[in-house]
Short mmCIF file of C-alpha atoms in Angstrom, two decimals:
data_model
loop_
_atom_site.label_atom_id
_atom_site.label_comp_id
_atom_site.label_asym_id
_atom_site.label_seq_id
_atom_site.Cartn_x
_atom_site.Cartn_y
_atom_site.Cartn_z
CA MET N 66 4.86 3.84 11.99
CA ALA N 67 6.63 2.17 14.81
CA ARG N 68 4.38 1.70 17.75
CA SER N 69 5.70 2.47 21.17
CA ILE N 70 4.13 2.47 24.57
CA MET N 71 1.90 5.40 25.38
CA SER N 72 0.51 6.38 28.74
CA GLU N 73 -3.18 5.74 29.31
CA ILE N 74 -3.57 9.30 30.60
CA LYS N 75 -2.36 10.71 27.30
CA LYS N 76 -4.58 8.36 25.32
CA ASP N 77 -7.60 9.35 27.41
CA HIS N 78 -6.73 12.99 26.94
CA ILE N 79 -6.73 12.66 23.14
CA HIS N 80 -10.01 10.72 23.15
CA LYS N 81 -11.73 13.11 25.56
CA LEU N 82 -10.74 16.18 23.57
CA LEU N 83 -11.78 14.48 20.35
CA ALA N 84 -15.20 13.79 21.80
CA LYS N 85 -15.53 17.57 21.99
CA GLY N 86 -14.20 17.94 18.46
CA ARG N 87 -10.79 19.22 19.55
CA ARG N 88 -7.18 18.20 19.07
CA VAL N 89 -4.40 18.34 21.64
CA ASP N 90 -2.56 21.12 19.81
CA GLY N 91 -5.75 23.06 19.10
CA ARG N 92 -5.81 22.46 15.35
CA ALA N 93 -8.94 21.89 13.29
CA TRP N 94 -9.38 18.31 11.98
CA ASP N 95 -8.26 19.40 8.51
CA GLU N 96 -5.46 21.73 9.53
CA PHE N 97 -1.78 21.06 8.88
CA ARG N 98 0.87 22.00 11.39
CA PRO N 99 3.17 24.90 10.45
CA ILE N 100 5.32 23.95 7.47
CA SER N 101 8.75 25.32 6.71
CA ILE N 102 10.72 24.29 3.65
CA GLN N 103 14.35 25.14 3.12
CA THR N 104 15.57 24.18 -0.35
CA ASN N 105 19.22 23.79 -1.41
CA PHE N 106 20.14 22.65 2.06
CA SER N 107 22.97 20.57 0.66
CA GLU N 108 25.67 21.69 -1.74
CA THR N 109 26.73 18.14 -2.49
CA ALA N 110 23.29 17.07 -3.74
CA GLU N 111 21.76 18.02 -7.09
CA GLY N 112 18.68 19.17 -5.22
CA SER N 113 17.62 19.09 -1.61
CA ALA N 114 15.10 20.30 0.90
CA ARG N 115 14.68 20.24 4.63
CA VAL N 116 11.07 20.18 5.69
CA LYS N 117 9.71 20.85 9.13
CA LEU N 118 6.12 19.85 9.63
CA GLY N 119 5.45 20.85 13.21
CA ASN N 120 8.19 19.01 15.09
CA THR N 121 8.69 16.44 12.35
CA ASP N 122 11.94 17.16 10.57
CA VAL N 123 12.88 15.51 7.29
CA LEU N 124 15.83 16.06 4.98
CA VAL N 125 15.49 15.00 1.34
CA GLY N 126 18.30 15.00 -1.18
CA VAL N 127 18.41 14.19 -4.88
CA LYS N 128 21.52 12.75 -6.49
CA MET N 129 21.81 12.08 -10.20
CA ASP N 130 24.10 9.92 -12.25
CA THR N 131 24.11 8.33 -15.66
CA GLY N 132 23.42 4.65 -16.10
CA THR N 133 21.79 2.06 -18.31
CA PRO N 134 17.99 2.13 -18.64
CA PHE N 135 15.73 -0.78 -17.74
CA ASP N 136 15.06 -3.14 -20.64
CA ASP N 137 11.33 -2.39 -20.66
CA THR N 138 11.82 1.40 -20.65
CA PRO N 139 14.85 1.88 -22.93
CA ASN N 140 14.17 5.58 -23.56
CA LYS N 141 13.32 6.67 -20.02
CA GLY N 142 15.35 7.88 -17.11
CA VAL N 143 15.37 5.84 -13.91
CA LEU N 144 13.74 6.85 -10.64
CA ALA N 145 14.67 5.42 -7.26
CA THR N 146 13.38 6.49 -3.85
CA ASN N 147 14.79 5.42 -0.53
CA ALA N 148 13.88 6.37 3.02
CA GLU N 149 15.89 5.93 6.19
CA LEU N 150 14.43 6.11 9.65
CA ILE N 151 17.68 6.87 11.42
CA PRO N 152 18.02 6.16 15.16
CA MET N 153 18.52 9.82 16.07
CA ALA N 154 14.96 10.58 14.99
CA SER N 155 13.11 8.42 17.49
CA PRO N 156 13.79 5.95 20.30
CA THR N 157 11.81 3.39 18.27
CA PHE N 158 14.04 3.61 15.17
CA GLU N 159 16.90 1.17 14.93
CA ALA N 160 20.06 1.18 12.87
CA GLY N 161 20.41 -1.40 10.16
CA PRO N 162 18.79 -2.35 6.88
CA PRO N 163 15.48 -0.68 6.01
CA ASP N 164 12.53 -2.18 7.85
CA GLU N 165 8.95 -2.44 6.60
CA ASN N 166 8.12 1.08 7.81
CA SER N 167 10.88 2.77 5.87
CA ILE N 168 10.18 0.62 2.81
CA GLU N 169 6.49 1.53 2.89
CA LEU N 170 7.33 5.22 3.32
CA ALA N 171 9.75 5.18 0.39
CA ARG N 172 7.38 3.26 -1.84
CA VAL N 173 4.39 5.50 -1.13
CA VAL N 174 6.46 8.62 -1.89
CA ASP N 175 7.89 6.91 -4.98
CA ARG N 176 4.42 6.02 -6.24
CA GLY N 177 3.28 9.63 -5.93
CA ILE N 178 6.27 10.83 -7.97
CA ARG N 179 6.17 8.04 -10.51
CA GLU N 180 2.43 7.67 -11.09
CA SER N 181 1.82 11.40 -11.43
CA GLN N 182 4.45 11.40 -14.20
CA MET N 183 5.80 14.42 -12.39
CA ILE N 184 9.25 14.09 -13.97
CA ASP N 185 9.57 13.93 -17.75
CA LEU N 186 11.57 10.72 -17.78
CA GLU N 187 11.83 10.65 -21.57
CA ALA N 188 13.70 13.94 -21.43
CA LEU N 189 16.22 12.17 -19.19
CA CYS N 190 17.20 9.74 -21.95
CA ILE N 191 20.70 10.40 -23.26
CA GLU N 192 20.94 7.52 -25.72
CA PRO N 193 18.09 4.97 -25.99
CA MET N 194 18.94 1.53 -24.57
CA LYS N 195 22.42 2.74 -23.62
CA GLU N 196 22.48 5.70 -21.31
CA VAL N 197 19.91 7.60 -19.27
CA TRP N 198 19.89 9.85 -16.24
CA MET N 199 19.07 8.19 -12.95
CA VAL N 200 17.35 10.19 -10.22
CA PHE N 201 17.96 9.00 -6.67
CA THR N 202 15.76 10.58 -4.03
CA ASP N 203 16.92 9.85 -0.49
CA ILE N 204 14.73 10.71 2.48
CA TYR N 205 16.25 11.03 5.93
CA VAL N 206 13.98 11.43 8.91
CA LEU N 207 15.79 13.55 11.51
CA ASP N 208 13.05 14.06 14.06
CA TYR N 209 9.86 12.03 14.16
CA ASP N 210 6.68 13.63 15.45
CA GLY N 211 4.17 12.01 13.13
CA ASN N 212 3.05 12.16 9.50
CA LEU N 213 6.29 11.16 7.83
CA PHE N 214 4.42 10.49 4.59
CA ASP N 215 3.48 14.11 3.95
CA ALA N 216 6.70 15.59 5.35
CA ALA N 217 8.73 13.28 3.11
CA PHE N 218 6.53 13.99 0.11
CA LEU N 219 6.75 17.76 0.55
CA GLY N 220 10.49 17.37 0.92
CA ALA N 221 10.72 15.23 -2.21
CA MET N 222 8.67 17.76 -4.19
CA ALA N 223 10.78 20.70 -3.04
CA ALA N 224 14.04 18.81 -3.59
CA LEU N 225 13.10 17.59 -7.08
CA LYS N 226 11.85 21.03 -8.13
CA SER N 227 15.19 22.50 -7.09
CA THR N 228 17.25 19.79 -8.78
CA ILE N 229 19.77 20.78 -11.46
CA VAL N 230 20.81 17.97 -13.80
CA PRO N 231 24.63 17.85 -13.51
CA ALA N 232 25.18 17.52 -17.26
CA LYS N 233 28.39 19.49 -17.39
CA SER N 234 30.30 17.29 -14.97
CA HIS N 235 29.25 14.25 -17.05
CA ASP N 236 30.24 15.85 -20.39
CA LYS N 237 26.61 16.02 -21.48
CA GLY N 238 26.39 19.74 -22.25
CA ASP N 239 25.16 22.48 -19.98
CA ASP N 240 23.43 21.90 -16.67
CA TYR N 241 19.65 22.29 -16.74
CA ALA N 242 16.73 22.11 -14.34
CA LEU N 243 15.16 18.68 -13.88
CA PRO N 244 12.22 18.59 -16.35
CA ILE N 245 9.04 18.71 -14.23
CA ARG N 246 5.58 18.22 -15.76
CA HIS N 247 3.19 17.70 -12.87
CA PHE N 248 2.89 18.70 -9.27
CA PRO N 249 1.51 15.94 -7.05
CA ILE N 250 0.84 16.52 -3.36
CA SER N 251 0.04 13.92 -0.72
CA VAL N 252 -2.31 14.43 2.18
CA THR N 253 -2.42 11.91 5.01
CA ALA N 254 -5.15 11.51 7.59
CA VAL N 255 -5.75 9.07 10.40
CA GLN N 256 -8.94 7.65 11.80
CA ILE N 257 -9.48 7.76 15.56
CA GLU N 258 -12.84 6.28 16.49
CA ASN N 259 -15.18 8.10 14.11
CA SER N 260 -12.96 11.12 13.57
CA ILE N 261 -10.67 11.86 10.66
CA LEU N 262 -7.60 13.94 11.52
CA VAL N 263 -5.33 15.39 8.87
CA ASP N 264 -1.55 15.62 9.46
CA PRO N 265 -1.47 13.51 12.64
CA THR N 266 1.14 14.09 15.32
CA LEU N 267 3.01 11.10 16.70
CA ASP N 268 0.63 10.88 19.68
CA GLU N 269 -2.36 10.92 17.34
CA GLU N 270 -0.76 8.23 15.17
CA LYS N 271 -0.29 6.03 18.23
CA VAL N 272 -3.97 6.28 19.10
CA ALA N 273 -5.18 5.98 15.49
CA ALA N 274 -6.66 2.79 14.08
CA ALA N 275 -6.12 3.46 10.39
CA ARG N 276 -4.29 5.83 8.10
CA LEU N 277 -4.96 6.93 4.54
CA THR N 278 -2.62 8.81 2.22
CA VAL N 279 -4.13 10.29 -0.95
CA THR N 280 -1.89 11.88 -3.57
CA THR N 281 -3.55 14.21 -6.06
CA ASP N 282 -2.20 16.22 -8.98
CA GLU N 283 -2.75 19.89 -9.86
CA ASN N 284 -6.07 18.96 -11.54
CA GLY N 285 -7.32 17.26 -8.41
CA ASP N 286 -7.06 13.83 -10.06
CA LEU N 287 -6.01 10.85 -7.96
CA ARG N 288 -2.48 9.57 -8.54
CA ALA N 289 -1.72 7.32 -5.58
CA MET N 290 -3.33 6.05 -2.40
CA GLN N 291 -2.23 3.93 0.51
CA LYS N 292 -4.24 2.71 3.44
CA GLY N 293 -2.25 1.71 6.49
CA GLY N 294 -2.84 0.70 10.05
CA GLN N 295 -4.76 -2.09 11.68
CA GLY N 296 -8.21 -0.54 11.54
CA ALA N 297 -10.89 -0.32 8.86
CA LEU N 298 -12.13 2.70 6.97
CA THR N 299 -15.67 3.29 5.78
CA MET N 300 -16.26 4.45 2.21
CA ASP N 301 -17.52 7.77 3.60
CA GLN N 302 -14.23 8.25 5.44
CA ILE N 303 -12.27 7.39 2.30
CA TYR N 304 -14.25 9.97 0.29
CA LYS N 305 -13.72 12.52 3.03
CA VAL N 306 -9.95 12.07 2.86
CA ILE N 307 -9.99 12.20 -0.95
CA GLU N 308 -11.94 15.46 -0.92
CA THR N 309 -9.69 16.90 1.79
CA SER N 310 -6.60 15.93 -0.17
CA GLN N 311 -7.93 17.65 -3.28
CA ARG N 312 -8.76 20.79 -1.29
CA LEU N 313 -5.61 21.02 0.87
CA GLY N 314 -3.37 19.94 -2.00
CA ALA N 315 -3.98 23.28 -3.68
CA ASP N 316 -2.78 25.17 -0.58
CA LEU N 317 0.23 22.92 -0.05
CA ARG N 318 1.28 23.34 -3.68
CA LYS N 319 1.61 27.09 -3.05
CA ILE N 320 3.83 26.48 -0.02
CA VAL N 321 6.22 24.27 -2.00
CA GLY N 322 6.16 26.90 -4.76
CA MET K 183 1.46 1.39 -14.61
CA GLY K 184 2.96 1.75 -18.02
CA GLY K 185 0.39 4.38 -18.90
CA ASN K 186 0.76 3.43 -22.55
CA SER K 187 -2.84 3.67 -23.72
CA ASN K 188 -1.90 3.14 -27.38
CA VAL K 189 -2.08 -0.59 -26.83
CA LYS K 190 -5.67 -1.56 -27.56
CA LEU K 191 -6.85 -3.78 -24.74
CA ILE K 192 -10.62 -3.35 -25.08
CA ASP K 193 -12.35 -3.80 -28.43
CA ASP K 194 -15.22 -1.72 -29.82
CA ASN K 195 -17.76 -4.11 -28.28
CA GLY K 196 -16.27 -3.55 -24.83
CA ILE K 197 -14.63 -6.98 -24.78
CA ARG K 198 -11.18 -7.35 -23.26
CA ILE K 199 -8.29 -9.36 -24.72
CA ASP K 200 -9.16 -12.39 -22.62
CA GLY K 201 -12.82 -12.16 -23.66
CA ARG K 202 -14.15 -10.58 -20.48
CA ARG K 203 -16.48 -7.62 -20.13
CA VAL K 204 -15.21 -4.64 -18.14
CA ASP K 205 -17.19 -5.69 -15.06
CA GLU K 206 -16.27 -9.36 -15.20
CA LEU K 207 -14.02 -11.21 -12.79
CA ARG K 208 -11.54 -13.79 -14.05
CA ASN K 209 -12.35 -17.45 -13.37
CA LEU K 210 -12.06 -17.97 -9.66
CA LYS K 211 -11.37 -21.25 -7.95
CA ILE K 212 -10.88 -21.56 -4.21
CA GLU K 213 -10.03 -24.68 -2.25
CA ALA K 214 -9.69 -24.80 1.51
CA GLY K 215 -7.47 -27.17 3.49
CA VAL K 216 -5.02 -28.13 0.76
CA LEU K 217 -1.92 -28.59 2.95
CA LYS K 218 -1.51 -31.21 5.64
CA ARG K 219 1.00 -29.72 8.07
CA ALA K 220 -0.29 -26.18 8.18
CA ASP K 221 -2.99 -25.33 10.73
CA GLY K 222 -5.01 -23.87 7.90
CA SER K 223 -4.50 -23.47 4.19
CA ALA K 224 -6.11 -22.47 0.94
CA TYR K 225 -5.40 -22.46 -2.76
CA VAL K 226 -6.73 -19.79 -5.08
CA GLU K 227 -6.71 -19.58 -8.83
CA LEU K 228 -7.80 -16.25 -10.24
CA GLY K 229 -7.40 -16.43 -13.99
CA LYS K 230 -3.78 -17.47 -14.46
CA ASN K 231 -2.80 -16.57 -10.91
CA LYS K 232 -2.04 -19.55 -8.71
CA VAL K 233 -1.61 -18.74 -5.06
CA LEU K 234 -1.21 -20.86 -1.93
CA ALA K 235 -1.77 -19.55 1.57
CA ALA K 236 -0.93 -21.32 4.83
CA VAL K 237 -1.61 -20.32 8.41
CA TYR K 238 0.31 -21.44 11.47
CA GLY K 239 -0.82 -20.51 14.92
CA PRO K 240 -1.72 -18.99 17.21
CA ARG K 241 1.73 -20.14 18.31
CA GLU K 242 4.64 -18.83 20.34
CA CYS K 243 5.73 -15.52 18.97
CA HIS K 244 9.19 -15.21 17.48
CA PRO K 245 11.04 -12.92 17.81
CA ARG K 246 10.05 -12.71 21.47
CA HIS K 247 10.31 -8.93 21.66
CA MET K 248 7.46 -8.73 19.13
CA GLN K 249 5.08 -10.36 21.61
CA ASN K 250 2.09 -8.29 22.64
CA PRO K 251 0.88 -9.10 26.17
CA ALA K 252 -2.67 -8.06 25.22
CA LYS K 253 -3.17 -9.84 21.91
CA ALA K 254 -1.83 -11.99 19.13
CA ILE K 255 0.20 -10.36 16.40
CA ILE K 256 -0.34 -11.21 12.76
CA GLN K 257 2.78 -11.75 10.69
CA CYS K 258 2.15 -12.21 7.00
CA LYS K 259 4.90 -13.14 4.56
CA TYR K 260 3.99 -12.66 0.92
CA ASN K 261 6.47 -14.24 -1.48
CA MET K 262 6.68 -14.85 -5.21
CA ILE K 263 8.48 -18.03 -6.17
CA ALA K 264 11.41 -17.70 -8.58
CA PHE K 265 9.60 -18.99 -11.66
CA SER K 266 6.24 -17.35 -10.97
CA VAL K 267 6.95 -14.51 -13.39
CA GLY K 268 8.40 -14.04 -16.89
CA ASP K 269 11.90 -13.05 -15.84
CA ARG K 270 13.15 -15.16 -12.97
CA LYS K 271 12.56 -13.42 -9.66
CA ARG K 272 15.55 -13.44 -7.37
CA PRO K 273 14.46 -15.48 -4.34
CA GLY K 274 13.95 -13.77 -1.01
CA PRO K 275 12.10 -10.70 0.15
CA ASP K 276 12.30 -7.54 -1.96
CA ARG K 277 10.88 -4.12 -1.16
CA ARG K 278 7.62 -4.82 -2.93
CA SER K 279 6.95 -8.03 -1.02
CA VAL K 280 7.87 -6.42 2.31
CA GLU K 281 5.29 -3.70 1.69
CA ILE K 282 2.60 -6.15 0.59
CA SER K 283 3.29 -8.37 3.60
CA LYS K 284 2.87 -5.36 5.88
CA ILE K 285 -0.44 -4.16 4.46
CA ILE K 286 -1.93 -7.68 4.39
CA SER K 287 -0.90 -8.23 8.03
CA GLU K 288 -2.57 -4.95 8.93
CA ALA K 289 -5.71 -5.82 6.99
CA PHE K 290 -6.24 -9.00 9.03
CA GLU K 291 -5.59 -7.36 12.42
CA TYR K 292 -9.05 -5.83 12.24
CA VAL K 293 -10.99 -9.03 11.57
CA VAL K 294 -9.15 -11.61 13.66
CA PHE K 295 -10.06 -11.71 17.35
CA THR K 296 -6.41 -11.27 18.28
CA GLU K 297 -7.28 -10.39 21.89
CA ASN K 298 -8.19 -14.08 22.42
CA TYR K 299 -4.55 -15.11 22.05
CA PRO K 300 -2.20 -12.80 23.95
CA ARG K 301 1.57 -13.15 23.42
CA THR K 302 1.14 -15.37 20.39
CA SER K 303 1.75 -14.97 16.71
CA ILE K 304 -0.56 -15.92 13.87
CA ASP K 305 1.71 -16.51 10.89
CA ILE K 306 0.35 -16.29 7.37
CA TYR K 307 2.46 -17.47 4.46
CA ILE K 308 1.39 -16.51 0.95
CA GLU K 309 3.29 -18.08 -1.91
CA VAL K 310 2.57 -16.88 -5.42
CA LEU K 311 3.18 -19.93 -7.61
CA GLN K 312 2.18 -18.29 -10.87
CA ALA K 313 1.59 -14.59 -11.29
CA ASN K 314 -0.67 -12.78 -13.72
CA ALA K 315 -1.47 -9.46 -11.97
CA GLY K 316 -3.59 -9.12 -8.87
CA THR K 317 -1.51 -11.52 -6.79
CA ARG K 318 -1.76 -9.52 -3.57
CA CYS K 319 -5.56 -9.67 -3.86
CA ALA K 320 -5.60 -13.37 -4.70
CA GLY K 321 -3.17 -13.93 -1.83
CA LEU K 322 -5.31 -12.04 0.65
CA THR K 323 -8.44 -13.88 -0.53
CA ALA K 324 -6.61 -17.19 -0.02
CA ALA K 325 -5.16 -16.18 3.34
CA SER K 326 -8.60 -15.32 4.65
CA VAL K 327 -9.89 -18.80 3.79
CA ALA K 328 -6.73 -20.32 5.32
CA LEU K 329 -7.36 -18.43 8.57
CA ALA K 330 -10.90 -19.78 8.69
CA ASP K 331 -9.59 -23.27 7.85
CA ALA K 332 -7.21 -22.94 10.82
CA GLY K 333 -10.24 -22.36 13.04
CA ILE K 334 -9.17 -18.87 14.04
CA PRO K 335 -12.13 -16.77 15.18
CA MET K 336 -12.76 -13.80 12.93
CA LYS K 337 -15.41 -11.16 12.41
CA ASP K 338 -15.75 -12.22 8.79
CA LEU K 339 -14.00 -13.50 5.72
CA VAL K 340 -12.17 -10.87 3.68
CA PRO K 341 -12.38 -10.90 -0.11
CA SER K 342 -9.99 -8.79 -2.15
CA VAL K 343 -9.90 -7.62 -5.75
CA ALA K 344 -8.23 -4.98 -7.90
CA VAL K 345 -9.97 -2.45 -10.09
CA GLY K 346 -8.12 -0.42 -12.66
CA LYS K 347 -8.18 1.71 -15.75
CA VAL K 348 -7.38 0.49 -19.25
CA ASN K 349 -7.82 2.49 -22.47
CA ASP K 350 -9.51 5.22 -20.40
CA GLN K 351 -12.14 2.74 -19.17
CA VAL K 352 -12.52 1.55 -15.60
CA VAL K 353 -12.29 -2.24 -15.52
CA LEU K 354 -12.50 -4.96 -12.91
CA ASP K 355 -9.71 -7.39 -12.04
CA LEU K 356 -6.80 -6.48 -14.32
CA GLN K 357 -4.85 -9.32 -15.86
CA LYS K 358 -1.17 -9.06 -16.78
CA GLU K 359 -1.29 -7.17 -20.06
CA GLU K 360 -3.87 -4.78 -18.68
CA ASP K 361 -1.72 -4.21 -15.62
CA ASN K 362 1.41 -3.62 -17.72
CA PHE K 363 -0.24 -1.23 -20.17
CA GLY K 364 -3.02 0.09 -17.94
CA GLN K 365 -3.45 3.55 -16.52
CA ALA K 366 -4.43 2.82 -12.93
CA ASP K 367 -4.58 -0.01 -10.43
CA VAL K 368 -6.60 -0.01 -7.21
CA PRO K 369 -6.21 -3.15 -5.08
CA MET K 370 -8.71 -3.31 -2.25
CA ALA K 371 -10.11 -5.59 0.42
CA MET K 372 -13.37 -5.16 2.25
CA ILE K 373 -15.65 -6.72 4.81
CA PRO K 374 -18.66 -7.17 2.51
CA ARG K 375 -21.19 -7.25 5.32
CA THR K 376 -20.24 -3.84 6.71
CA GLY K 377 -18.53 -2.20 3.76
CA GLU K 378 -15.46 -1.48 5.86
CA VAL K 379 -12.28 -1.19 3.81
CA LEU K 380 -9.25 -3.08 5.13
CA LEU K 381 -6.85 -2.62 2.26
CA LEU K 382 -6.73 0.19 -0.25
CA GLN K 383 -3.94 1.22 -2.53
CA MET K 384 -3.92 3.10 -5.77
CA ASP K 385 -1.43 4.04 -8.39
CA GLY K 386 -1.86 5.56 -11.81
CA HIS K 387 -4.32 8.24 -12.78
CA LEU K 388 -8.02 8.35 -11.92
CA THR K 389 -10.44 11.24 -11.88
CA ARG K 390 -12.85 11.35 -8.99
CA VAL K 391 -15.65 10.12 -11.29
CA GLN K 392 -13.50 7.19 -12.39
CA PHE K 393 -12.71 6.34 -8.77
CA ASP K 394 -16.44 6.26 -8.00
CA ARG K 395 -16.96 3.96 -10.98
CA ALA K 396 -14.11 1.75 -9.74
CA MET K 397 -15.89 1.35 -6.41
CA GLU K 398 -19.14 0.49 -8.23
CA LEU K 399 -17.33 -2.35 -10.01
CA ALA K 400 -15.41 -3.54 -6.96
CA VAL K 401 -18.25 -4.01 -4.48
CA PRO K 402 -20.31 -6.64 -6.38
CA ALA K 403 -17.08 -8.46 -7.31
CA LEU K 404 -16.05 -8.56 -3.66
CA HIS K 405 -19.44 -10.10 -2.80
CA GLN K 406 -18.90 -12.68 -5.55
CA ILE K 407 -15.46 -13.60 -4.18
CA TYR K 408 -16.89 -13.69 -0.65
CA ALA K 409 -19.50 -16.23 -1.79
CA ALA K 410 -16.75 -18.37 -3.36
CA GLN K 411 -14.75 -18.23 -0.11
CA LYS K 412 -17.73 -19.42 1.90
CA ASP K 413 -18.45 -22.12 -0.65
CA ALA K 414 -14.84 -23.38 -0.45
CA LEU K 415 -15.10 -23.71 3.32
CA ALA K 416 -18.49 -25.40 3.08
CA ARG K 417 -17.09 -27.96 0.60
CA ARG K 418 -14.05 -28.57 2.79
CA TYR K 419 -16.08 -29.38 5.88
CA ALA K 420 -18.86 -31.18 4.05
CA VAL K 421 -16.26 -33.82 3.10
CA GLU K 422 -15.13 -34.19 6.69
CA GLN K 423 -18.69 -34.56 7.84
CA SER K 424 -19.36 -37.57 5.61
CA ASP K 425 -16.12 -39.26 6.79
CA GLU K 426 -16.78 -38.73 10.45
CA PRO K 427 -20.23 -39.09 11.89
CA GLU K 428 -19.63 -36.67 14.80
CA ASP K 429 -20.99 -33.18 15.12
CA PRO K 430 -19.32 -31.12 12.40
CA ALA K 431 -19.15 -28.11 14.72
CA THR K 432 -16.50 -29.85 16.83
CA SER K 433 -14.49 -31.27 13.94
CA GLU K 434 -11.58 -28.86 14.09
CA PRO K 435 -8.77 -29.80 11.71
CA GLN K 436 -6.57 -32.15 13.73
CA GLU K 437 -2.85 -32.65 13.57
CA GLY K 438 -2.41 -35.59 11.20
#
C-alpha cells in the first residue's frame, strides 16, 4: 500500500522487537488482530458488511441489477469488484480515479471470489444471452491501519453471504439469497527480514519488504495468490504462508459464519 | 480461468494441442538491443507471443513528487496494443494492465541496484504486440534483458514463466486455449541463482500437491529461460566486439 515516511525510531523498534520474536502489539507471528463483522450495515445495498480488523475499518456493499451477459459466458451472471481508498482513511490516500493500489486490492479480492467459484453464477442467469444478474461488490476503506486485503476479503465474504437477490423489484419472482457454493478466505502475511508476520499493521507494512496473500477454500485448496512489495520471498516462506493460510482460514471461516 | 475441463487439451499420450509435453516450454526467442533510441531493449517471442521491452534511464523522475532521495524508482508500463488480441483491445491502460505494471515494477526493485541512482526513475515499457497467454511473463523476461542491455547494474537477470492446470494435469507455460479453458494459472518470476521469488500470482484451483508439482515444473523452465536471456546478451555484445576493436567491457551502448 501507499508508502509514507516513517520515523527511524519506530522502524528500529519493530526490528529490535522482531529480533526477539515479538511484535509491537504483542501478537504471535500468526495471530490476527481482533475481528468484528457487522452485516446488513446498509439498508440500501442488497448485502453489506462493516469489518474492523484491529484499527482497519472497511465497509463492503453488494448491489445487484439485471444486465446482458458477456458474449463468452452467455449463461452466467456477471461479477464486478471495485475498491476505493477514500481520503478520509489515510493521509496518503488521494481523491480521484482509482490508483494502482486500489486496483490491485479490488482485483485480488475479485480473484478470490471468482476463482473459488464461490457464487453459483449459472444460477444468476435469467435468460441465456439476454439477461443475467450482475453482482457489484464495492469496497470502501474507512480507516487504514494495514492489511486491507484480508479486511476487504472478510467484508466481501460477509456481504455476499448476506446478499438477497432483489428479484421482486425487478419482476423476477420472489427475492432469494445469493446462491453461494464455496467459502474462500484470504490470509495475508508480510516478510520483514527473515520473519513472516500474518495480518500486518500499517507500521509493519511500512517496514516489510514483501507481501503474500493466499486464498484457500473450505477444502484447503489454493484458489488465488498474489505476491506484492519490492522484496523477494524464498520458497520456504511461500510454503509457510500457504500452510498458515490453510490453517487460519478454517478459524476465519467460523468468524464470518 | 474458464474452468471448463470438458475441452480435451491433452491427449492420451500426454501431448498438448500444440504438440508439447506437459513439462515443455514453447519456442523461445530472445534478442537484445533491438531498438535504437531506447537505452536498452529486448524482443521476446514465446510461442505466438511477441513482446517488446524498452528501458529508459536512470533519468530525471517525473512526476517530481515520486522522486526518492535515497534511490531510483522503477516505473513499468505494461501495455497490449489494440490488435494484439482476438477482439480489438481499447487502447490505453485498463485495470489489468495497471496491476501487471505494478507487480512487474515491484519485481525489479529487488534486483536493480536502485540505491546507485537517487532521485531518478528507471522506466520500463513493455508492449505486447501479439498475445497468446503468458504475456506478463514474456514481458518480464524481455524487460530484464532490456535492463541489462541498458547497462543498469543488477543482482541478476530475472526469468519468468507461468505454470497452470489443464484437464486436471499440471502443465508448464500455458498457451491461449489452455489459458482460456484451463483450471489454474500461476505466473512467477525468480532469481534462479538464489531461488528467491520476485513475482507470484495464482488463480484457479490447485491442491497443495498440484502446487508443489507446479513448482517442480517451473524451476527448470526458469533456468532454461535464464540461459536464453544470457545467450541473447552474449550475442548482442559479441557483434559489437567484432565491429569495434576496443575492450568489450567498456562498450556501453552509446547514443546513436
